[in-house]
Short mmCIF file of C-alpha atoms (C1' of nucleotides) in Angstrom, two decimals:
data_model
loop_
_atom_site.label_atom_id
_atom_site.label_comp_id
_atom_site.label_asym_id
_atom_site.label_seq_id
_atom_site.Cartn_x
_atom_site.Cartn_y
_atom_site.Cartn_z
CA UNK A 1 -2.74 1.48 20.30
CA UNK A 2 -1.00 0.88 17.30
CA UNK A 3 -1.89 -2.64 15.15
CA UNK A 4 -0.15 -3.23 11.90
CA UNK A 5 -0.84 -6.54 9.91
CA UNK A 6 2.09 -8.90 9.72
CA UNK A 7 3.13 -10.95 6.88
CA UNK A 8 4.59 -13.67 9.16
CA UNK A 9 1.63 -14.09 11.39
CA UNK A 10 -1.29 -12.92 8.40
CA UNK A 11 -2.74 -11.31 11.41
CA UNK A 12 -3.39 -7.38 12.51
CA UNK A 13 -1.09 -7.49 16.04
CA UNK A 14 -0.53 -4.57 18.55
CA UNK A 15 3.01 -3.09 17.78
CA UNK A 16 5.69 -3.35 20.69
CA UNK A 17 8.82 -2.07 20.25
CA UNK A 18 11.43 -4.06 21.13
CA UNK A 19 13.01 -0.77 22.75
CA UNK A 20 10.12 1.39 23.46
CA UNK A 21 12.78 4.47 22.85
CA UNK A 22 14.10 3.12 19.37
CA UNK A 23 12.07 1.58 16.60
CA UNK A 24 14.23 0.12 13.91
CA UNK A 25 12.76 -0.12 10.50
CA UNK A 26 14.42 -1.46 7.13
CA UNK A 27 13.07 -0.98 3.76
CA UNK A 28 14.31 -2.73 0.52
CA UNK A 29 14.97 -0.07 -1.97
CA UNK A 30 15.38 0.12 -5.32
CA UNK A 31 17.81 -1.41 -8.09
CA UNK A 32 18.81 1.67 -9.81
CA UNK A 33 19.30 1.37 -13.38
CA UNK A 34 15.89 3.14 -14.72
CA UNK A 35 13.52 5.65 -13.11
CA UNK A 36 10.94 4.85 -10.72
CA UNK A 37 7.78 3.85 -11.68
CA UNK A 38 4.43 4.04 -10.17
CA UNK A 39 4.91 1.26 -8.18
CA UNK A 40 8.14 2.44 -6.63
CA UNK A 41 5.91 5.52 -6.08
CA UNK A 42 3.53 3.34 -3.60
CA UNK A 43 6.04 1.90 -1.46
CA UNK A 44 7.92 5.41 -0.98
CA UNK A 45 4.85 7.08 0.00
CA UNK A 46 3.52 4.64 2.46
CA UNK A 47 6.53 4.23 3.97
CA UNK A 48 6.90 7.79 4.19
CA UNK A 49 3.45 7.89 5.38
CA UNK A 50 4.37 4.58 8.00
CA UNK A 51 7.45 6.84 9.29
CA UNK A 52 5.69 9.97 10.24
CA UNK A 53 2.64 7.83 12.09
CA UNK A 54 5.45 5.76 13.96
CA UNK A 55 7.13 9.28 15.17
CA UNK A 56 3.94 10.43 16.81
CA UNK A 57 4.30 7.23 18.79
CA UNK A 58 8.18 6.56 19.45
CA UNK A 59 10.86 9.42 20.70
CA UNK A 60 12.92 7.73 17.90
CA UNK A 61 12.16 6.15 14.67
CA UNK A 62 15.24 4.76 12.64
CA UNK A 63 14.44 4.39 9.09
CA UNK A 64 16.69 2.86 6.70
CA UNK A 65 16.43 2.19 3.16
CA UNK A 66 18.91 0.54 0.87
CA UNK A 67 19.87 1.46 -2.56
CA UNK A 68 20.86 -1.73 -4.95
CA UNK A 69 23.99 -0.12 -6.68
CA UNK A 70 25.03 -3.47 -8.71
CA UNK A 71 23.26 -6.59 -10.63
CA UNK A 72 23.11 -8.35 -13.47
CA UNK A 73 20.46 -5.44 -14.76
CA UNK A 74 22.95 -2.72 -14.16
CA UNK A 75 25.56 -4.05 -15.49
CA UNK A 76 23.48 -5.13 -18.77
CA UNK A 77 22.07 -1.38 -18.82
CA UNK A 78 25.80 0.38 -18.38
CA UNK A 79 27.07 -1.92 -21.28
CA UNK A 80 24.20 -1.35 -23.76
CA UNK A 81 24.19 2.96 -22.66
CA UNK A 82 28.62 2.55 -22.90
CA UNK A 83 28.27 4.18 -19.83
CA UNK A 84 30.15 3.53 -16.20
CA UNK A 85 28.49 1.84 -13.90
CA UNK A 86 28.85 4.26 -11.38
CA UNK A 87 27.67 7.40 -13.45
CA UNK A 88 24.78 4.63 -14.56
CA UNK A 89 23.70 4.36 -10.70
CA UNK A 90 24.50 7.61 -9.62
CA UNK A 91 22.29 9.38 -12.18
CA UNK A 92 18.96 7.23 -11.52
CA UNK A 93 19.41 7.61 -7.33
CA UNK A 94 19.86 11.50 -8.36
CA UNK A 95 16.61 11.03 -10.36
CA UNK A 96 14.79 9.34 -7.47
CA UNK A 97 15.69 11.58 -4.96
CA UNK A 98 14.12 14.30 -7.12
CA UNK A 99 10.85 11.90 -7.40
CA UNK A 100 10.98 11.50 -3.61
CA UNK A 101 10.80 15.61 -3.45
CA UNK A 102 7.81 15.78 -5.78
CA UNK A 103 5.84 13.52 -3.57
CA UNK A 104 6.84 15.00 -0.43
CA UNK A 105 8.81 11.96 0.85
CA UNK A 106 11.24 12.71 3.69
CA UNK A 107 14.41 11.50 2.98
CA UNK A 108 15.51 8.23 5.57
CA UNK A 109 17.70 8.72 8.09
CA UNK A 110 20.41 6.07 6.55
CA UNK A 111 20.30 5.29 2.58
CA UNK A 112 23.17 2.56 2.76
CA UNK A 113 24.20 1.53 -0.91
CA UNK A 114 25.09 -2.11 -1.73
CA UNK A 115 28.97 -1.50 -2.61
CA UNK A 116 29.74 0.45 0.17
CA UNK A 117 28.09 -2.91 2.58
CA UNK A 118 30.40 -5.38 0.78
CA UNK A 119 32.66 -5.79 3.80
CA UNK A 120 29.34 -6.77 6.07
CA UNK A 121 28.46 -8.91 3.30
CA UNK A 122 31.62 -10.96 3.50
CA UNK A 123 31.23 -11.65 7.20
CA UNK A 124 27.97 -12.54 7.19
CA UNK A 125 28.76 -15.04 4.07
CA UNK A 126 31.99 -16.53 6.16
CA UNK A 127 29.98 -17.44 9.43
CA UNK A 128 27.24 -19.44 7.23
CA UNK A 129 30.27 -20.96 5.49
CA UNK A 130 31.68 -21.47 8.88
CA UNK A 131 28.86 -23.18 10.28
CA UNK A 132 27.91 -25.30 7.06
CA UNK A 133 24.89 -23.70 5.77
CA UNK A 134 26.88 -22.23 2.83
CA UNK A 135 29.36 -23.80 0.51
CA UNK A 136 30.89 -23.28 -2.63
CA UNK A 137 30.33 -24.61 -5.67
CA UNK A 138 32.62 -25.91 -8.60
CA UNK A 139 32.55 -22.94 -10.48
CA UNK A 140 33.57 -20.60 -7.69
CA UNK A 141 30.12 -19.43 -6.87
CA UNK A 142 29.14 -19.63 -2.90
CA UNK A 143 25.63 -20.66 -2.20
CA UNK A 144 23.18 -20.66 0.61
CA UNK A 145 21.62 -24.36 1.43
CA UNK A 146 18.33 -23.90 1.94
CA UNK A 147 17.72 -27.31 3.68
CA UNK A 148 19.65 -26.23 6.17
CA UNK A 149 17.39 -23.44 7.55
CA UNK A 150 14.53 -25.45 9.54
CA UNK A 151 12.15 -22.59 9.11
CA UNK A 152 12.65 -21.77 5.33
CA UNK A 153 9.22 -20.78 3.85
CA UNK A 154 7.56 -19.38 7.64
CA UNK A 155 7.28 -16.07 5.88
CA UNK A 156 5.46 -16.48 2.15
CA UNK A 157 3.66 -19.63 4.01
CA UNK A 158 5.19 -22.13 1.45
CA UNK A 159 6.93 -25.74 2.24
CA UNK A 160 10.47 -26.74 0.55
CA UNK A 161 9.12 -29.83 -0.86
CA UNK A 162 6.36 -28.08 -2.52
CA UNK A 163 8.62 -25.58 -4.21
CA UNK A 164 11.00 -28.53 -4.91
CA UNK A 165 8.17 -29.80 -6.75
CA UNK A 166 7.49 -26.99 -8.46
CA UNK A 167 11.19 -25.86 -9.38
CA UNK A 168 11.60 -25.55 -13.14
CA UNK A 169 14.73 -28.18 -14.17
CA UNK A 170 17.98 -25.69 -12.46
CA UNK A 171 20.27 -24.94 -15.32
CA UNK A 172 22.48 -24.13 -12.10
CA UNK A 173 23.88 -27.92 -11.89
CA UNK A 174 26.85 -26.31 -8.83
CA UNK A 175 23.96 -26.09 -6.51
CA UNK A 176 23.63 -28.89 -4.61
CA UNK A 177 19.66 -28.00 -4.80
CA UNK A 178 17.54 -26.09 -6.85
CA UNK A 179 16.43 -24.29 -4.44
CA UNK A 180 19.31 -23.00 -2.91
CA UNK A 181 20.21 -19.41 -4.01
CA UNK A 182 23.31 -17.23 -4.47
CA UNK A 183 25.98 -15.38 -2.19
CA UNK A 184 28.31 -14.56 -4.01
CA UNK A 185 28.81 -14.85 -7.64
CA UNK A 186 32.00 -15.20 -9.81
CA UNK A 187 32.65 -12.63 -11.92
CA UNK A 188 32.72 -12.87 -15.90
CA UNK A 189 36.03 -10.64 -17.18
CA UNK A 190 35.18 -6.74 -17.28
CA UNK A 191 32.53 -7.05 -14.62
CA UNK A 192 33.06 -5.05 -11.84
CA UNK A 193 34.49 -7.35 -9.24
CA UNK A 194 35.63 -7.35 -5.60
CA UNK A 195 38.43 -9.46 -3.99
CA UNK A 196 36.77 -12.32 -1.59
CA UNK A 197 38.13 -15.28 0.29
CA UNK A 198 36.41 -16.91 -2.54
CA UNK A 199 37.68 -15.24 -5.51
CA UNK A 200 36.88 -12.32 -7.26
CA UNK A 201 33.25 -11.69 -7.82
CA UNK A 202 30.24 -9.72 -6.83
CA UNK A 203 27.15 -10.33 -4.22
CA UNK A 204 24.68 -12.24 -4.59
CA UNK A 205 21.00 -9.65 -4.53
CA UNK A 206 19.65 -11.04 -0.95
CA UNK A 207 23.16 -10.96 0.88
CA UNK A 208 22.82 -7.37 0.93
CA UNK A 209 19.71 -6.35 2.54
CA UNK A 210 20.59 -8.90 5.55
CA UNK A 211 23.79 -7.28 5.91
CA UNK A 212 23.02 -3.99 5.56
CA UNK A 213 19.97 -4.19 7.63
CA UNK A 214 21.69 -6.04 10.60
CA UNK A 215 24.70 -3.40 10.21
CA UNK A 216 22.51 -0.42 11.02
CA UNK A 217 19.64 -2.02 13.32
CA UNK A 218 21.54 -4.68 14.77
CA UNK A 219 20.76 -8.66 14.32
CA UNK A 220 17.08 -8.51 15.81
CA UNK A 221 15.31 -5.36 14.81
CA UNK A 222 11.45 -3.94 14.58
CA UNK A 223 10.08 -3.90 11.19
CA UNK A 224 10.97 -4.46 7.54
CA UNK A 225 8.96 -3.17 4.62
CA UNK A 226 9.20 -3.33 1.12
CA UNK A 227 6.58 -4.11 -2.19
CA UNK A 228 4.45 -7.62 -2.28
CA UNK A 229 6.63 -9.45 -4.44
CA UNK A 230 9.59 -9.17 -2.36
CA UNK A 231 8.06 -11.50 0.21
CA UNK A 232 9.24 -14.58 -1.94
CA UNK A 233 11.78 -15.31 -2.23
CA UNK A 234 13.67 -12.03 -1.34
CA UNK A 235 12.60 -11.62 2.23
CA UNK A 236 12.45 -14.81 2.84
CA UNK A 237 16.43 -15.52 1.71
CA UNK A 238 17.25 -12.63 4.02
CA UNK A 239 15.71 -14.60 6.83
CA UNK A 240 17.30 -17.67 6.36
CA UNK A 241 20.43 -15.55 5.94
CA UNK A 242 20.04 -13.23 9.04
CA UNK A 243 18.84 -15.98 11.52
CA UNK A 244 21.09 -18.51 10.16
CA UNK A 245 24.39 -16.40 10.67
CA UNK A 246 23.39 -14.55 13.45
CA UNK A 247 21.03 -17.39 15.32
CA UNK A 248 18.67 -14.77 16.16
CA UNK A 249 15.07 -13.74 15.24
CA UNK A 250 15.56 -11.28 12.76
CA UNK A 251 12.66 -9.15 12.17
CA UNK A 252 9.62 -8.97 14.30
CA UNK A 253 7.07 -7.51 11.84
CA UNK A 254 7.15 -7.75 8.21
CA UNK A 255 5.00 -5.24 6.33
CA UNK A 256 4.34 -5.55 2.48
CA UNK A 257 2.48 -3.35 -0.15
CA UNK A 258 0.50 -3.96 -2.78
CA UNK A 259 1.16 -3.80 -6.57
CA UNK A 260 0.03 -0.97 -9.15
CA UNK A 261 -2.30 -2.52 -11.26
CA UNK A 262 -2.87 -1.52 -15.17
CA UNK A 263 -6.20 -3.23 -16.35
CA UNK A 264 -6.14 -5.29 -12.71
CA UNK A 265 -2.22 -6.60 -14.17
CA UNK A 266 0.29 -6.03 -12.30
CA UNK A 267 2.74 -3.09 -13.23
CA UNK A 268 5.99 -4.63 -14.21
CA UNK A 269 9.17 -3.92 -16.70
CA UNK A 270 8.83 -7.55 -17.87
CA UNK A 271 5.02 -6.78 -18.92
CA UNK A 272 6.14 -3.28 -20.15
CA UNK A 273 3.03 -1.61 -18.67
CA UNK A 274 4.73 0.66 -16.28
CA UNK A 275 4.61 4.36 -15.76
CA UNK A 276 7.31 6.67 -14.60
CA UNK A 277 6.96 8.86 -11.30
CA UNK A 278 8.01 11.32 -13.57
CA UNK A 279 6.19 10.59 -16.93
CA UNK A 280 2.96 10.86 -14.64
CA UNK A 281 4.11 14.17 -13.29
CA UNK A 282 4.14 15.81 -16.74
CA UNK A 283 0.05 15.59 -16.34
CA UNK A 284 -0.81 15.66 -12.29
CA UNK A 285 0.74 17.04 -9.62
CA UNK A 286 3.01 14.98 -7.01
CA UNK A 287 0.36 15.90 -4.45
CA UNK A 288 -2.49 14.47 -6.27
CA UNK A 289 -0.23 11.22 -6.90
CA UNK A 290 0.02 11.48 -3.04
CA UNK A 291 -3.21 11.40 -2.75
CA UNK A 292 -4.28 8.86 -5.30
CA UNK A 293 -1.69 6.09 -3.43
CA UNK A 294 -3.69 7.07 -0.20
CA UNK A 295 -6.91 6.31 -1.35
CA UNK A 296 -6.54 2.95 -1.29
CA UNK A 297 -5.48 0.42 1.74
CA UNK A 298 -1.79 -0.33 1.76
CA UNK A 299 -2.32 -3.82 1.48
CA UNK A 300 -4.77 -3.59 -1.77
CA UNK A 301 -4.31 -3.24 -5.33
CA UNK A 302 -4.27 -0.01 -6.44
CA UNK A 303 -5.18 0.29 -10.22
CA UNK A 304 -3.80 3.05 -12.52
CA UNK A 305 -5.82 5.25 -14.55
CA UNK A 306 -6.46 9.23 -15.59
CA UNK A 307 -9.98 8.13 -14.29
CA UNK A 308 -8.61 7.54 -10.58
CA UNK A 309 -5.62 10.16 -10.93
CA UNK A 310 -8.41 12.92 -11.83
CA UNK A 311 -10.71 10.94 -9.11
CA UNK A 312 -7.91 12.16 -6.59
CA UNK A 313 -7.03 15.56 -8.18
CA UNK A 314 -10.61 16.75 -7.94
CA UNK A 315 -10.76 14.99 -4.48
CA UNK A 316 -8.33 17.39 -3.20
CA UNK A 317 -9.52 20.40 -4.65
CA UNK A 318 -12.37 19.78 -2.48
CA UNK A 319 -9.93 19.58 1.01
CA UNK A 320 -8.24 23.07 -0.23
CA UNK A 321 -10.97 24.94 -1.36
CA UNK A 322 -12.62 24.12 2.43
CA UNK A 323 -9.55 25.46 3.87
CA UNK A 324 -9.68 28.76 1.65
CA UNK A 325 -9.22 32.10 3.41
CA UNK A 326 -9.69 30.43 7.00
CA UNK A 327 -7.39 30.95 9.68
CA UNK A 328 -7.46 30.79 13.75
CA UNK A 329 -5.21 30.70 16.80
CA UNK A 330 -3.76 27.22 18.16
CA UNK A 331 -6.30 27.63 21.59
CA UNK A 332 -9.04 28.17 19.22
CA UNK A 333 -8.20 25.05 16.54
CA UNK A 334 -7.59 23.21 20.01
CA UNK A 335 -10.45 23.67 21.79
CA UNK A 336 -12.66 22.14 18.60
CA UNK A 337 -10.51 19.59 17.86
CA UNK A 338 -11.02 18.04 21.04
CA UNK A 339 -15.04 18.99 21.15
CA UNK A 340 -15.28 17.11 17.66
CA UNK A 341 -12.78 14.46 18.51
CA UNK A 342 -11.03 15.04 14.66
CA UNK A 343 -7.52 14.34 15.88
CA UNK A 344 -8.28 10.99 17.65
CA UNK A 345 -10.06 9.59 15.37
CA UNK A 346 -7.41 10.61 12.75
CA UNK A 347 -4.89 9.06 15.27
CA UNK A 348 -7.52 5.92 15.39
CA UNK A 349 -7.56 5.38 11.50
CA UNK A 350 -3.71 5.40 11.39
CA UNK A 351 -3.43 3.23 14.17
CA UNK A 352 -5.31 0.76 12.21
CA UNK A 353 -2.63 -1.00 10.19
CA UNK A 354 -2.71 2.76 8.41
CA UNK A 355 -5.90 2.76 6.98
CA UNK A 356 -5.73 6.22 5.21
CA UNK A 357 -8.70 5.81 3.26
CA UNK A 358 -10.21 6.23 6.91
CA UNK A 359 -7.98 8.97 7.93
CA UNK A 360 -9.22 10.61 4.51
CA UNK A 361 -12.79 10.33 4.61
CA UNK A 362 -12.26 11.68 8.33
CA UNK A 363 -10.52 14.93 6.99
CA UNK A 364 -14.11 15.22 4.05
CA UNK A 365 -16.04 15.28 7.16
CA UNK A 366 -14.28 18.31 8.72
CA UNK A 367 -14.27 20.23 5.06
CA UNK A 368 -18.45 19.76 5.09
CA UNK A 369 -18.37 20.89 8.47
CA UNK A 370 -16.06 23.65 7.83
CA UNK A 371 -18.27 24.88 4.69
CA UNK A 372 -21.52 24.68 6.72
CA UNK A 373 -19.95 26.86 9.31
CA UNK A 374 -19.07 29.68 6.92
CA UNK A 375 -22.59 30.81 6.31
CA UNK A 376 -23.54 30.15 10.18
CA UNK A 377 -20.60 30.76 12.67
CA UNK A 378 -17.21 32.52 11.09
CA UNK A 379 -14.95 32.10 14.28
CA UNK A 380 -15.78 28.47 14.25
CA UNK A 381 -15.22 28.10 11.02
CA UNK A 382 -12.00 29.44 11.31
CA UNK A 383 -11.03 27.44 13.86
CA UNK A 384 -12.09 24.32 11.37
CA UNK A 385 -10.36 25.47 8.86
CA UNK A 386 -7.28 25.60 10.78
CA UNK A 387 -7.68 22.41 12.32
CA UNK A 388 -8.28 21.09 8.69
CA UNK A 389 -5.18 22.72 7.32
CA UNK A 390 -3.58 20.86 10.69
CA UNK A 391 -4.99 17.72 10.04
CA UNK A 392 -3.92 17.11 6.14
CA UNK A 393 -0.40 18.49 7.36
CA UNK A 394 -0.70 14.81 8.89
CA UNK A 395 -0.48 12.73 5.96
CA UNK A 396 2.03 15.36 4.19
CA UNK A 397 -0.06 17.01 1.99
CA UNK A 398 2.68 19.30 1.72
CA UNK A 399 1.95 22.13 -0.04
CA UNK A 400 0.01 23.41 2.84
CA UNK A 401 3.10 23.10 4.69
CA UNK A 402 4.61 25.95 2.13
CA UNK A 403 1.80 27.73 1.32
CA UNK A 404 0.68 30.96 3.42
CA UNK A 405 -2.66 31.38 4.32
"C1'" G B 1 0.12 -28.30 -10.46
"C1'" G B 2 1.32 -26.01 -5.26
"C1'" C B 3 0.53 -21.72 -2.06
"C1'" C B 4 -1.88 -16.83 -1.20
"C1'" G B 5 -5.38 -12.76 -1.92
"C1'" G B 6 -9.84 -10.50 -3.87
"C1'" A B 7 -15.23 -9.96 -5.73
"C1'" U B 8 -19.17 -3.50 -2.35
"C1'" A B 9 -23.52 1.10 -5.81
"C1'" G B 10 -22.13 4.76 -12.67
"C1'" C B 11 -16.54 5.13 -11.15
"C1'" A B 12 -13.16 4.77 -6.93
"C1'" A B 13 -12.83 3.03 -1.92
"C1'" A B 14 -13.58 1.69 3.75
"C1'" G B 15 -15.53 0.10 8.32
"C1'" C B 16 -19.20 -2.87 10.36
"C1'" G B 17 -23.56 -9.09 12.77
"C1'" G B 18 -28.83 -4.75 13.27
"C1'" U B 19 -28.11 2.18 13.02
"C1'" U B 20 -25.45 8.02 6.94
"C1'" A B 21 -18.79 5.57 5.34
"C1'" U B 22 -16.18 8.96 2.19
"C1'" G B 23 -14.79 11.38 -2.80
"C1'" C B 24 -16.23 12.04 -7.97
"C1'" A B 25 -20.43 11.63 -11.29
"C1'" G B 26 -26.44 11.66 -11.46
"C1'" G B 27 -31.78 13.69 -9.90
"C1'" G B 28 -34.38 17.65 -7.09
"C1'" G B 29 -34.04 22.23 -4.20
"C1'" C B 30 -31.39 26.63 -1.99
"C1'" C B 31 -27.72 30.60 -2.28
"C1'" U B 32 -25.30 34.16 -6.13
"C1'" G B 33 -26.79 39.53 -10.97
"C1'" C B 34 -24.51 35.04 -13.98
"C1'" A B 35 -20.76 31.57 -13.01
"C1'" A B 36 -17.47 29.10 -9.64
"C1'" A B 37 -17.46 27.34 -4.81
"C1'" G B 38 -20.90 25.79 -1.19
"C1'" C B 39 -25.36 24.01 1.58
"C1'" C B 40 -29.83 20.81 1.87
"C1'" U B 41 -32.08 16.59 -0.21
"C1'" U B 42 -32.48 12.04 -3.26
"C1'" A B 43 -31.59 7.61 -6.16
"C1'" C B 44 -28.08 3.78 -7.03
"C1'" A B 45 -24.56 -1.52 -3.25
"C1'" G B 46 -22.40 -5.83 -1.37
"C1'" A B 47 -20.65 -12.13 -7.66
"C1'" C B 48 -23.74 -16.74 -7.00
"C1'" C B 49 -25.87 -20.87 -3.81
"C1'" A B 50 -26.56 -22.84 0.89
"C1'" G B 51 -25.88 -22.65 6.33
"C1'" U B 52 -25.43 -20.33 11.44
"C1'" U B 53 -28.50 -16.22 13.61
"C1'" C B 54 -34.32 -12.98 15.87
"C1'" G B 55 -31.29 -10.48 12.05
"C1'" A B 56 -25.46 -11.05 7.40
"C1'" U B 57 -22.56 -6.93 2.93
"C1'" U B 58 -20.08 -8.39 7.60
"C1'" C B 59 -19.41 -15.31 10.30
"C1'" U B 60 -19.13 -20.74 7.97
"C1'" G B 61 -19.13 -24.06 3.63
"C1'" G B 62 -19.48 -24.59 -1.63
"C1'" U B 63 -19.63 -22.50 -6.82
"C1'" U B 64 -18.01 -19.04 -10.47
"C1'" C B 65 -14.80 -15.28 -11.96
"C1'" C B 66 -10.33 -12.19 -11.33
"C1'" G B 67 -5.43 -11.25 -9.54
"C1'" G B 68 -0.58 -12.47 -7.25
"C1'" C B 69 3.67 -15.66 -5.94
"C1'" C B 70 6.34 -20.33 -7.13
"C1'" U B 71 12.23 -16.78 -12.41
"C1'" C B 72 14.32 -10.65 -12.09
"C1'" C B 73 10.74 -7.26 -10.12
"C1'" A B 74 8.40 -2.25 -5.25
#
RNA sequence: GGCCGGAUAGCAAAGCGGUUAUGCAGGGGCCUGCAAAGCCUUACAGACCAGUUCGAUUCUGGUUCCGGCCUCCA
């Protein structure tokens, strides 16, 4: 029985699908203008690790993840590099995709990019105009108003009034209140600009994810993922969006991960402590990075350090060199995986809101077995040693998926 | 200021109202010609103060400290 711990509810609750056959899940992507760091790393892996634990469960398991192909930052970065926009973007999704490989991240099955949604984004923004919870402002720009959503704040727990009172004086004087956030945005001459009902401009960052999302899971789908800080006020704009255009629950469970901490501070551009995926790579292996975002809960902070990243290297020297030279047929591996009860309680740990540090220390039990067995009983410490080999195949430790033993 | 989290042994990191987490590092022993790898064994926990309980690291309240969000951020 699968549980996974939901934002909206701060509770652990058993997953139904809302088709049994289909489980739709949408994950907010990344804003391409710079390689992925660190943090990017954590979200890719555990939702790469959440995909491959929801298709032992479900027939199907739709996975979508956006890519955010214009911004403000992109177009800042393209006019201080002199470089198109589009060559901007396209390089740093090239470069993530090749990040994704080193970590052994499947690909999703849709990657749905921001200007090719801007069609989705202009229905969605004319029904909330149409039914008064968006408007225009003087200067062209159309905004959503947030005191028209009854339920704005259900998902990052906060109240409108207390964020009213906490709302630094707007410089944005065309909103009607501070609070309310952007749709669509005029543009300034040489931005890159569509043609709208509204005039030329560009969306707004939050429009997107609701439209895209809706567009490939329909209105009311399973679960959507992305890093802590999304939660406010990110997820919960797309909310207010999705159920106010489409007068629908949107999402059922909302799943969020936990920052990369430097020196227990968050890893961030603005605090210029980050790390590239690939910076890191030039000293450890994407296998031991792999392992080094597993060793923690999902949900906790993970702190960055050569002390942890050679923590997890040496960690899994220890699974590999159990698994050395051992090999045994499927009955065999069978017949003591179910004596020993490794794959259940495998299954178990994952099934617990994905608790891989479980599901690790599960897979050290089996390499001490499997080492004890050497010097007393070969055959079943070949069967073991395949089930071990088996078992870290589970959470994509992927070179034993290439290597030949 | 408002709203959330967290505090576990030398380091990292989980579950759990009573019984070995796990990995790395440390002590002792074994194996090997030496080493590596490995096995056995051992020490080292639960921020602080109360309360509930036969019993709390685990539940409740308070204190202290740390982090996050409230502005772009995975």
């Amino acid at each position: 029985m699968l549980k996974i711990y939901n934002t909206l509810s701060k509770e652990k609750e058993v997953f139904q699908p809302i088709n049994p056959e289909k489980v739709g899940m949408y994950v907010c992507g990344m804003t391409v203008y710079d390689y992925c760091h660190m943090g990017h790393a954590r979200v890719l892996v555990m939702f790469d690790v959440i995909t491959r634990h929801l298709r032992r469960h479900f027939p199907q398991v739709e996975y979508v993840r956006n890519i955010t192909d214009i911004d403000d930052k992109i177009i800042q970065r393209a006019i201080e590099n002199k470089e198109d926009i589009y060559a901007l973007t396209n390089r740093f999704i090239d470069a993530m995709h090749e990040d994704e490989r080193a970590l052994g991240i499947l690909p999703p099955d849709a990657e749905p990019r921001a200007t090719d949604a801007i069609d989705q984004m202009f229905y969605m923004i004319k029904t909330l105009i149409d039914k008064g919870i968006a408007y225009q402002g003087e200067n062209g720009d159309v905004y959503y108003s947030v005191r028209q959503f009854k339920n704005y704040g259900k998902l990052s727990g906060k109240n409108i009034d207390d964020l009213e009172a906490g709302a630094r004086v707007g410089v944005e004087s065309n909103k009607k209140d501070p609070l309310d956030f952007v749709l669509w945005k005029m543009a300034k001459p040489n931005e890159p600009s569509w043609e709208s009902p509204w005039g030329d401009g560009r969306p707004g960052w939050h429009i997107e994810c609701s439209a895209m999302s809706c567009n490939h899971l329909g209105n009311h789908f399973d679960i959507h993922g992305g890093g802590m800080d999304l939660a406010f006020p990110h997820h919960e704009n797309e909310i207010a969006q999705s159920e106010g255009a489409n007068d629908c629950t949107f999402v059922n469970t909302w799943m969020h991960v936990g920052f990369v901490n430097i020196n227990n501070e968050k890893m961030s551009k603005s605090l210029d402590n980050f790390f590239t995926i690939r910076g890191v790579m030039e000293n450890y292996d994407g296998e031991s990075l792999r392992y080094f975002i597993m060793s923690s809960h999902y949900r906790s902070p993970l702190n960055f350090s050569d002390e942890n990243l050679d923590n997890a290297k040496a960690s899994l020297t220890r699974l590999y060199t159990a698994t050395r030279g051992l090999q045994a047929s499927e009955s065999a591996m069978e017949e003591v995986s179910q004596r020993f009860d490794f794959e259940a309680r495998m299954t178990a740990a994952l099934d617990d809101d994905f608790n891989t540090p479980i599901a690790l220390s599960i897979l050290f039990e089996l390499a001490k077995m499997v080492n004890a067995e050497r010097e007393k009983d070969l055959d079943q410490a070949n069967a073991l040693g395949q089930l071990l080999k088996n078992s870290v195949v589970t959470l994509a430790f992927y070179k034993w998926m290439q290597m030949n033993f």
